[in-house]
PDB file of C-alpha atoms in Angstrom:
ATOM      1  CA  MET R 144       0.000   0.000   0.000  1.00  0.00           C
ATOM      2  CA  LYS R 145       1.154   3.513  -0.763  1.00  0.00           C
ATOM      3  CA  VAL R 146       0.882   5.965   2.128  1.00  0.00           C
ATOM      4  CA  HIS R 147       0.705   9.746   1.792  1.00  0.00           C
ATOM      5  CA  HIS R 148       1.389  11.915   4.845  1.00  0.00           C
ATOM      6  CA  LEU R 149      -0.909  14.961   4.918  1.00  0.00           C
ATOM      7  CA  ASN R 150      -1.079  17.943   7.251  1.00  0.00           C
ATOM      8  CA  CYS R 151      -4.795  18.621   7.486  1.00  0.00           C
ATOM      9  CA  GLY R 152      -4.708  21.469   9.956  1.00  0.00           C
ATOM     10  CA  THR R 153      -1.915  23.731  11.146  1.00  0.00           C
ATOM     11  CA  MET R 154      -2.542  25.073  14.657  1.00  0.00           C
ATOM     12  CA  HIS R 155      -0.870  27.803  16.732  1.00  0.00           C
ATOM     13  CA  PRO R 156      -1.787  27.283  20.400  1.00  0.00           C
ATOM     14  CA  PRO R 157      -0.234  29.368  23.216  1.00  0.00           C
ATOM     15  CA  GLY R 158       3.494  29.150  23.852  1.00  0.00           C
ATOM     16  CA  GLY R 159       4.611  29.996  20.334  1.00  0.00           C
ATOM     17  CA  LEU R 160       3.880  26.446  19.205  1.00  0.00           C
ATOM     18  CA  ARG R 161       3.122  25.195  15.726  1.00  0.00           C
ATOM     19  CA  LEU R 162       1.238  21.920  15.549  1.00  0.00           C
ATOM     20  CA  VAL R 163      -0.069  19.863  12.649  1.00  0.00           C
ATOM     21  CA  CYS R 164      -2.935  17.442  12.125  1.00  0.00           C
ATOM     22  CA  HIS R 165      -1.052  14.445  10.720  1.00  0.00           C
ATOM     23  CA  VAL R 166      -3.374  12.373   8.530  1.00  0.00           C
ATOM     24  CA  LEU R 167      -2.534   9.250   6.555  1.00  0.00           C
ATOM     25  CA  LEU R 168      -3.998   8.714   3.093  1.00  0.00           C
ATOM     26  CA  VAL R 169      -3.596   5.078   2.092  1.00  0.00           C
ATOM     27  CA  GLU R 170      -3.909   3.797  -1.464  1.00  0.00           C
ATOM     28  CA  THR R 171      -5.072   0.172  -1.304  1.00  0.00           C
ATOM     29  CA  ASP R 172      -5.392  -2.447  -4.026  1.00  0.00           C
ATOM     30  CA  THR R 173      -8.844  -3.586  -2.961  1.00  0.00           C
ATOM     31  CA  ALA R 174     -10.632  -0.831  -1.044  1.00  0.00           C
ATOM     32  CA  GLY R 175      -9.866   2.410  -2.835  1.00  0.00           C
ATOM     33  CA  LEU R 176      -8.526   5.133  -0.572  1.00  0.00           C
ATOM     34  CA  VAL R 177      -8.440   4.940   3.222  1.00  0.00           C
ATOM     35  CA  LEU R 178      -7.936   7.912   5.525  1.00  0.00           C
ATOM     36  CA  VAL R 179      -6.522   7.600   9.027  1.00  0.00           C
ATOM     37  CA  ASP R 180      -8.149  10.580  10.781  1.00  0.00           C
ATOM     38  CA  THR R 181      -9.276  13.606   8.745  1.00  0.00           C
ATOM     39  CA  GLY R 182      -8.059  16.756  10.474  1.00  0.00           C
ATOM     40  CA  PHE R 183     -10.225  19.812   9.870  1.00  0.00           C
ATOM     41  CA  GLY R 184     -12.721  19.893   7.038  1.00  0.00           C
ATOM     42  CA  LEU R 185     -14.300  22.344   4.637  1.00  0.00           C
ATOM     43  CA  GLN R 186     -17.300  22.880   6.904  1.00  0.00           C
ATOM     44  CA  ASP R 187     -14.959  23.804   9.756  1.00  0.00           C
ATOM     45  CA  VAL R 188     -13.430  26.453   7.485  1.00  0.00           C
ATOM     46  CA  ALA R 189     -16.873  27.788   6.553  1.00  0.00           C
ATOM     47  CA  ALA R 190     -18.402  27.846  10.041  1.00  0.00           C
ATOM     48  CA  PRO R 191     -15.707  27.542  12.732  1.00  0.00           C
ATOM     49  CA  GLY R 192     -17.865  28.901  15.540  1.00  0.00           C
ATOM     50  CA  ARG R 193     -20.607  26.337  15.015  1.00  0.00           C
ATOM     51  CA  ARG R 194     -18.301  23.454  14.264  1.00  0.00           C
ATOM     52  CA  LEU R 195     -15.432  23.964  16.699  1.00  0.00           C
ATOM     53  CA  GLY R 196     -16.835  26.159  19.429  1.00  0.00           C
ATOM     54  CA  ALA R 197     -14.619  27.874  21.978  1.00  0.00           C
ATOM     55  CA  MET R 198     -11.736  25.432  21.434  1.00  0.00           C
ATOM     56  CA  ARG R 199     -10.812  27.339  18.280  1.00  0.00           C
ATOM     57  CA  HIS R 200      -9.663  30.294  20.393  1.00  0.00           C
ATOM     58  CA  PHE R 201      -7.137  28.073  22.186  1.00  0.00           C
ATOM     59  CA  ILE R 202      -5.783  25.895  19.369  1.00  0.00           C
ATOM     60  CA  LYS R 203      -6.002  28.720  16.781  1.00  0.00           C
ATOM     61  CA  PRO R 204      -6.326  26.582  13.651  1.00  0.00           C
ATOM     62  CA  ALA R 205      -5.307  28.130  10.348  1.00  0.00           C
ATOM     63  CA  LEU R 206      -8.493  26.756   8.729  1.00  0.00           C
ATOM     64  CA  ASP R 207      -6.982  26.914   5.272  1.00  0.00           C
ATOM     65  CA  PRO R 208      -9.196  25.074   2.765  1.00  0.00           C
ATOM     66  CA  ALA R 209      -6.062  23.975   0.902  1.00  0.00           C
ATOM     67  CA  GLU R 210      -5.033  21.972   3.975  1.00  0.00           C
ATOM     68  CA  THR R 211      -8.250  19.960   4.170  1.00  0.00           C
ATOM     69  CA  ALA R 212      -8.107  16.283   3.254  1.00  0.00           C
ATOM     70  CA  ALA R 213     -10.783  16.906   0.606  1.00  0.00           C
ATOM     71  CA  ARG R 214      -8.650  19.393  -1.291  1.00  0.00           C
ATOM     72  CA  GLN R 215      -5.449  17.372  -0.890  1.00  0.00           C
ATOM     73  CA  VAL R 216      -7.128  14.207  -2.159  1.00  0.00           C
ATOM     74  CA  GLU R 217      -8.295  16.159  -5.203  1.00  0.00           C
ATOM     75  CA  ARG R 218      -4.840  17.618  -5.822  1.00  0.00           C
ATOM     76  CA  LEU R 219      -3.454  14.080  -5.904  1.00  0.00           C
ATOM     77  CA  GLY R 220      -5.814  13.360  -8.798  1.00  0.00           C
ATOM     78  CA  PHE R 221      -8.504  11.438  -6.910  1.00  0.00           C
ATOM     79  CA  GLY R 222     -12.167  12.123  -6.268  1.00  0.00           C
ATOM     80  CA  ARG R 223     -13.650  12.374  -2.800  1.00  0.00           C
ATOM     81  CA  ASP R 224     -15.790   9.319  -3.491  1.00  0.00           C
ATOM     82  CA  ASP R 225     -12.571   7.340  -3.910  1.00  0.00           C
ATOM     83  CA  VAL R 226     -12.217   7.564  -0.108  1.00  0.00           C
ATOM     84  CA  ARG R 227     -14.238   4.530   0.923  1.00  0.00           C
ATOM     85  CA  HIS R 228     -13.073   4.093   4.513  1.00  0.00           C
ATOM     86  CA  ILE R 229     -11.956   6.382   7.325  1.00  0.00           C
ATOM     87  CA  VAL R 230     -10.251   4.857  10.364  1.00  0.00           C
ATOM     88  CA  LEU R 231     -10.287   7.158  13.387  1.00  0.00           C
ATOM     89  CA  THR R 232      -7.968   7.284  16.361  1.00  0.00           C
ATOM     90  CA  HIS R 233     -10.675   9.116  18.339  1.00  0.00           C
ATOM     91  CA  PHE R 234     -13.532  11.615  18.075  1.00  0.00           C
ATOM     92  CA  ASP R 235     -11.970  14.961  19.013  1.00  0.00           C
ATOM     93  CA  ALA R 236     -12.959  17.680  16.544  1.00  0.00           C
ATOM     94  CA  ASP R 237      -9.465  18.198  15.127  1.00  0.00           C
ATOM     95  CA  HIS R 238      -9.438  14.528  14.091  1.00  0.00           C
ATOM     96  CA  ILE R 239     -12.936  14.189  12.612  1.00  0.00           C
ATOM     97  CA  GLY R 240     -13.715  17.618  11.136  1.00  0.00           C
ATOM     98  CA  GLY R 241     -13.363  16.297   7.599  1.00  0.00           C
ATOM     99  CA  LEU R 242     -15.862  13.439   7.963  1.00  0.00           C
ATOM    100  CA  ALA R 243     -18.616  15.427   6.275  1.00  0.00           C
ATOM    101  CA  ASP R 244     -16.398  15.938   3.215  1.00  0.00           C
ATOM    102  CA  PHE R 245     -16.524  12.167   2.604  1.00  0.00           C
ATOM    103  CA  PRO R 246     -20.169  11.351   3.434  1.00  0.00           C
ATOM    104  CA  HIS R 247     -20.180   7.963   1.715  1.00  0.00           C
ATOM    105  CA  ALA R 248     -17.112   6.583   3.503  1.00  0.00           C
ATOM    106  CA  ALA R 249     -17.514   3.990   6.231  1.00  0.00           C
ATOM    107  CA  VAL R 250     -16.106   5.351   9.502  1.00  0.00           C
ATOM    108  CA  HIS R 251     -14.258   2.827  11.655  1.00  0.00           C
ATOM    109  CA  ILE R 252     -13.838   3.407  15.401  1.00  0.00           C
ATOM    110  CA  THR R 253     -13.561   1.368  18.574  1.00  0.00           C
ATOM    111  CA  ALA R 254     -16.837   0.431  20.227  1.00  0.00           C
ATOM    112  CA  ALA R 255     -15.653   2.182  23.394  1.00  0.00           C
ATOM    113  CA  GLU R 256     -15.128   5.449  21.522  1.00  0.00           C
ATOM    114  CA  ALA R 257     -18.572   5.163  19.940  1.00  0.00           C
ATOM    115  CA  ARG R 258     -20.096   4.780  23.406  1.00  0.00           C
ATOM    116  CA  GLY R 259     -18.147   7.697  24.845  1.00  0.00           C
ATOM    117  CA  ALA R 260     -18.778  10.098  21.984  1.00  0.00           C
ATOM    118  CA  VAL R 261     -22.059   9.076  20.336  1.00  0.00           C
ATOM    119  CA  HIS R 262     -24.181   6.511  22.182  1.00  0.00           C
ATOM    120  CA  ALA R 263     -23.779   7.108  25.919  1.00  0.00           C
ATOM    121  CA  PRO R 264     -21.400   9.971  26.668  1.00  0.00           C
ATOM    122  CA  SER R 265     -20.838  11.135  30.202  1.00  0.00           C
ATOM    123  CA  ARG R 266     -21.458  14.796  31.042  1.00  0.00           C
ATOM    124  CA  ARG R 267     -17.759  15.510  30.585  1.00  0.00           C
ATOM    125  CA  GLU R 268     -17.743  13.749  27.216  1.00  0.00           C
ATOM    126  CA  ARG R 269     -20.824  15.665  26.060  1.00  0.00           C
ATOM    127  CA  LEU R 270     -18.889  18.866  26.703  1.00  0.00           C
ATOM    128  CA  ARG R 271     -15.824  17.527  24.927  1.00  0.00           C
ATOM    129  CA  PHE R 272     -17.245  16.080  21.723  1.00  0.00           C
ATOM    130  CA  ARG R 273     -19.221  18.095  19.190  1.00  0.00           C
ATOM    131  CA  SER R 274     -22.093  16.157  17.647  1.00  0.00           C
ATOM    132  CA  VAL R 275     -22.367  18.688  14.819  1.00  0.00           C
ATOM    133  CA  GLN R 276     -19.291  16.968  13.378  1.00  0.00           C
ATOM    134  CA  TRP R 277     -21.338  13.849  12.610  1.00  0.00           C
ATOM    135  CA  ASP R 278     -24.844  15.229  12.108  1.00  0.00           C
ATOM    136  CA  HIS R 279     -24.600  14.257   8.419  1.00  0.00           C
ATOM    137  CA  GLY R 280     -25.184  10.665   9.546  1.00  0.00           C
ATOM    138  CA  PRO R 281     -22.018   8.766   8.640  1.00  0.00           C
ATOM    139  CA  THR R 282     -21.973   4.983   8.658  1.00  0.00           C
ATOM    140  CA  LEU R 283     -20.138   4.032  11.848  1.00  0.00           C
ATOM    141  CA  VAL R 284     -18.434   0.647  11.959  1.00  0.00           C
ATOM    142  CA  GLU R 285     -17.577  -0.266  15.536  1.00  0.00           C
ATOM    143  CA  HIS R 286     -14.735  -2.604  16.423  1.00  0.00           C
ATOM    144  CA  SER R 287     -13.681  -4.303  19.618  1.00  0.00           C
ATOM    145  CA  PRO R 288      -9.880  -4.493  19.291  1.00  0.00           C
ATOM    146  CA  ASP R 289      -9.550  -7.690  21.300  1.00  0.00           C
ATOM    147  CA  GLY R 290      -7.824  -9.850  18.743  1.00  0.00           C
ATOM    148  CA  GLU R 291      -4.278 -11.133  18.732  1.00  0.00           C
ATOM    149  CA  ALA R 292      -1.347  -9.126  20.065  1.00  0.00           C
ATOM    150  CA  TRP R 293       0.546  -6.719  17.803  1.00  0.00           C
ATOM    151  CA  ARG R 294       4.120  -5.547  18.580  1.00  0.00           C
ATOM    152  CA  GLY R 295       3.528  -6.055  22.285  1.00  0.00           C
ATOM    153  CA  PHE R 296       0.072  -4.462  22.370  1.00  0.00           C
ATOM    154  CA  ALA R 297      -2.439  -6.943  23.730  1.00  0.00           C
ATOM    155  CA  ALA R 298      -5.590  -5.533  22.132  1.00  0.00           C
ATOM    156  CA  ALA R 299      -5.435  -5.204  18.360  1.00  0.00           C
ATOM    157  CA  ARG R 300      -7.802  -5.899  15.486  1.00  0.00           C
ATOM    158  CA  GLN R 301      -6.782  -6.515  11.884  1.00  0.00           C
ATOM    159  CA  LEU R 302      -9.263  -4.568   9.749  1.00  0.00           C
ATOM    160  CA  ASP R 303      -9.490  -7.094   6.919  1.00  0.00           C
ATOM    161  CA  ALA R 304     -12.876  -5.687   5.931  1.00  0.00           C
ATOM    162  CA  VAL R 305     -11.064  -2.448   5.076  1.00  0.00           C
ATOM    163  CA  ALA R 306      -7.798  -3.788   3.645  1.00  0.00           C
ATOM    164  CA  PRO R 307      -5.106  -6.280   4.670  1.00  0.00           C
ATOM    165  CA  GLY R 308      -2.338  -4.525   6.535  1.00  0.00           C
ATOM    166  CA  ILE R 309      -4.424  -2.059   8.550  1.00  0.00           C
ATOM    167  CA  VAL R 310      -4.607  -2.747  12.284  1.00  0.00           C
ATOM    168  CA  LEU R 311      -6.640  -0.951  14.958  1.00  0.00           C
ATOM    169  CA  VAL R 312      -4.722  -0.997  18.256  1.00  0.00           C
ATOM    170  CA  SER R 313      -6.669  -0.147  21.405  1.00  0.00           C
ATOM    171  CA  LEU R 314      -4.881   2.458  23.535  1.00  0.00           C
ATOM    172  CA  PRO R 315      -7.439   4.232  25.741  1.00  0.00           C
ATOM    173  CA  GLY R 316      -6.472   7.090  28.002  1.00  0.00           C
ATOM    174  CA  HIS R 317      -6.650  10.275  25.968  1.00  0.00           C
ATOM    175  CA  THR R 318     -10.302   9.367  25.366  1.00  0.00           C
ATOM    176  CA  ARG R 319     -12.402   6.433  26.490  1.00  0.00           C
ATOM    177  CA  GLY R 320     -11.852   4.469  23.291  1.00  0.00           C
ATOM    178  CA  HIS R 321      -8.725   6.015  21.807  1.00  0.00           C
ATOM    179  CA  ALA R 322      -6.809   3.788  19.394  1.00  0.00           C
ATOM    180  CA  CYS R 323      -3.631   3.752  17.353  1.00  0.00           C
ATOM    181  CA  VAL R 324      -3.714   2.703  13.713  1.00  0.00           C
ATOM    182  CA  ALA R 325      -0.935   0.634  12.145  1.00  0.00           C
ATOM    183  CA  VAL R 326      -0.510   0.553   8.360  1.00  0.00           C
ATOM    184  CA  ASP R 327       1.716  -1.808   6.399  1.00  0.00           C
ATOM    185  CA  ALA R 328       3.479   0.463   3.889  1.00  0.00           C
ATOM    186  CA  GLY R 329       5.529  -2.353   2.364  1.00  0.00           C
ATOM    187  CA  SER R 330       9.071  -1.665   3.513  1.00  0.00           C
ATOM    188  CA  ARG R 331       7.894  -0.720   6.985  1.00  0.00           C
ATOM    189  CA  TRP R 332       4.894  -0.371   9.242  1.00  0.00           C
ATOM    190  CA  ILE R 333       3.665   3.085  10.221  1.00  0.00           C
ATOM    191  CA  LEU R 334       2.071   3.291  13.661  1.00  0.00           C
ATOM    192  CA  HIS R 335      -0.087   6.410  13.879  1.00  0.00           C
ATOM    193  CA  ALA R 336      -0.479   6.913  17.612  1.00  0.00           C
ATOM    194  CA  GLY R 337      -3.068   9.678  17.362  1.00  0.00           C
ATOM    195  CA  ASP R 338      -3.036  11.654  20.612  1.00  0.00           C
ATOM    196  CA  ALA R 339      -1.533   8.862  22.718  1.00  0.00           C
ATOM    197  CA  PHE R 340       1.377  11.297  22.924  1.00  0.00           C
ATOM    198  CA  TYR R 341       1.744  14.890  21.770  1.00  0.00           C
ATOM    199  CA  HIS R 342       5.483  15.440  21.344  1.00  0.00           C
ATOM    200  CA  ARG R 343       8.569  13.455  20.313  1.00  0.00           C
ATOM    201  CA  GLY R 344      10.210  14.266  23.656  1.00  0.00           C
ATOM    202  CA  THR R 345       7.783  11.826  25.266  1.00  0.00           C
ATOM    203  CA  LEU R 346       9.510   9.060  23.313  1.00  0.00           C
ATOM    204  CA  ASP R 347      13.180   9.993  23.212  1.00  0.00           C
ATOM    205  CA  GLY R 348      13.469  11.119  26.838  1.00  0.00           C
ATOM    206  CA  HIS R 349      15.804  14.050  26.175  1.00  0.00           C
ATOM    207  CA  THR R 350      13.961  16.517  23.921  1.00  0.00           C
ATOM    208  CA  ARG R 351      12.073  18.939  26.150  1.00  0.00           C
ATOM    209  CA  VAL R 352       8.304  18.695  25.905  1.00  0.00           C
ATOM    210  CA  PRO R 353       6.869  22.241  25.895  1.00  0.00           C
ATOM    211  CA  SER R 354       5.084  22.888  29.176  1.00  0.00           C
ATOM    212  CA  ALA R 355       1.982  24.164  27.369  1.00  0.00           C
ATOM    213  CA  LEU R 356       1.619  20.795  25.656  1.00  0.00           C
ATOM    214  CA  SER R 357       2.110  18.844  28.888  1.00  0.00           C
ATOM    215  CA  VAL R 358      -0.540  20.938  30.643  1.00  0.00           C
ATOM    216  CA  ALA R 359      -2.985  20.544  27.764  1.00  0.00           C
ATOM    217  CA  GLU R 360      -2.408  16.791  27.570  1.00  0.00           C
ATOM    218  CA  ARG R 361      -3.183  16.332  31.253  1.00  0.00           C
ATOM    219  CA  ALA R 362      -6.170  18.674  31.131  1.00  0.00           C
ATOM    220  CA  VAL R 363      -8.019  16.791  28.397  1.00  0.00           C
ATOM    221  CA  ALA R 364      -7.052  13.227  29.365  1.00  0.00           C
ATOM    222  CA  TYR R 365      -9.951  10.881  30.035  1.00  0.00           C
ATOM    223  CA  ASP R 366      -7.664   8.777  32.266  1.00  0.00           C
ATOM    224  CA  ARG R 367      -4.361  10.402  33.259  1.00  0.00           C
ATOM    225  CA  ARG R 368      -2.938   7.211  34.755  1.00  0.00           C
ATOM    226  CA  GLN R 369      -3.544   5.368  31.512  1.00  0.00           C
ATOM    227  CA  VAL R 370      -1.971   8.218  29.516  1.00  0.00           C
ATOM    228  CA  ARG R 371       1.200   7.891  31.599  1.00  0.00           C
ATOM    229  CA  ALA R 372       1.235   4.128  31.100  1.00  0.00           C
ATOM    230  CA  ASN R 373       0.791   4.633  27.351  1.00  0.00           C
ATOM    231  CA  HIS R 374       3.741   7.026  27.321  1.00  0.00           C
ATOM    232  CA  GLU R 375       5.930   4.387  28.958  1.00  0.00           C
ATOM    233  CA  ARG R 376       4.794   1.692  26.544  1.00  0.00           C
ATOM    234  CA  LEU R 377       5.352   3.824  23.459  1.00  0.00           C
ATOM    235  CA  ALA R 378       8.731   5.077  24.708  1.00  0.00           C
ATOM    236  CA  GLU R 379       9.832   1.467  25.199  1.00  0.00           C
ATOM    237  CA  LEU R 380       8.725   0.660  21.650  1.00  0.00           C
ATOM    238  CA  TYR R 381      10.673   3.675  20.378  1.00  0.00           C
ATOM    239  CA  ARG R 382      13.824   2.595  22.242  1.00  0.00           C
ATOM    240  CA  ARG R 383      13.688  -0.804  20.541  1.00  0.00           C
ATOM    241  CA  ALA R 384      14.342   1.062  17.270  1.00  0.00           C
ATOM    242  CA  GLU R 385      12.789  -1.650  15.127  1.00  0.00           C
ATOM    243  CA  PRO R 386      13.945  -0.903  11.554  1.00  0.00           C
ATOM    244  CA  ASP R 387      10.615  -1.853  10.006  1.00  0.00           C
ATOM    245  CA  LEU R 388       8.491   0.434  12.224  1.00  0.00           C
ATOM    246  CA  ALA R 389       7.942   4.207  12.105  1.00  0.00           C
ATOM    247  CA  LEU R 390       6.142   5.772  15.064  1.00  0.00           C
ATOM    248  CA  VAL R 391       4.257   9.037  14.570  1.00  0.00           C
ATOM    249  CA  CYS R 392       1.582  11.001  16.385  1.00  0.00           C
ATOM    250  CA  ALA R 393      -1.069  13.469  15.292  1.00  0.00           C
ATOM    251  CA  HIS R 394       0.423  16.836  16.156  1.00  0.00           C
ATOM    252  CA  ASP R 395       4.252  16.836  16.268  1.00  0.00           C
ATOM    253  CA  PRO R 396       5.457  18.747  13.162  1.00  0.00           C
ATOM    254  CA  VAL R 397       8.975  17.280  13.320  1.00  0.00           C
ATOM    255  CA  LEU R 398       7.691  13.689  13.279  1.00  0.00           C
ATOM    256  CA  TYR R 399       5.288  14.620  10.487  1.00  0.00           C
ATOM    257  CA  GLU R 400       7.991  16.218   8.350  1.00  0.00           C
ATOM    258  CA  GLY R 401      10.329  13.277   8.939  1.00  0.00           C
ATOM    259  CA  ALA R 402       7.665  10.782   7.885  1.00  0.00           C
ATOM    260  CA  GLN R 403       6.812  12.847   4.825  1.00  0.00           C
ATOM    261  CA  ALA R 404      10.465  13.026   3.787  1.00  0.00           C
ATOM    262  CA  ALA R 405      10.892   9.259   4.257  1.00  0.00           C
ATOM    263  CA  GLY R 406       7.955   8.644   1.947  1.00  0.00           C
TER     264      GLY R 406
END
């Protein structure tokens, strides 16, 4: 499978930071195009107040239509209808804003995330998630990632119904049903860790993590203890330096640019 690395939403939160919304666009042999997350979408650009609410004043997204997955898919010579599946790490608005731009795509999430965001959210989750992002009625495909282990993760599900070589790895903590998504790119696997960590310093142990990011990560965590455990697990995976595995997250621009350069 060919994997394109897209930035679908530059953000400028406090602290002089520049963040990205790292999205994977996967060309498959059998299932058309597959997106891993969507970043912000065209409707977010058109109506940020309605779609994003007060969070937009903190994360300060550029909301450039050229950065949306819809426009980038088109620039690559595809049509939006060629995107047949979207696999989500979680339901925060900066990860699902583009869903409405691909209304016919099946949207794959963990069953736990569907409960926490759509079916039975707690009061805190109702404040966190924005139902306007899915009021177009997407087809949700819920998965329980309780299959065989993958690279030391106990709960993983091969998404054969999407395409061979795409694995949903349960890693709750940031949200109730947060997941990582692994994609077999041929010469290596790419593990998109979503918001399981925010900054490369969490992995390498010596690059300073900006304090604004650390504060934000703790503030929005569904389960802070689990977030810390996830950090330890991912840092251990990073230290193993497996040559056939690239580890990225959703918002670190350096990891994004490195992945893009590696192809």
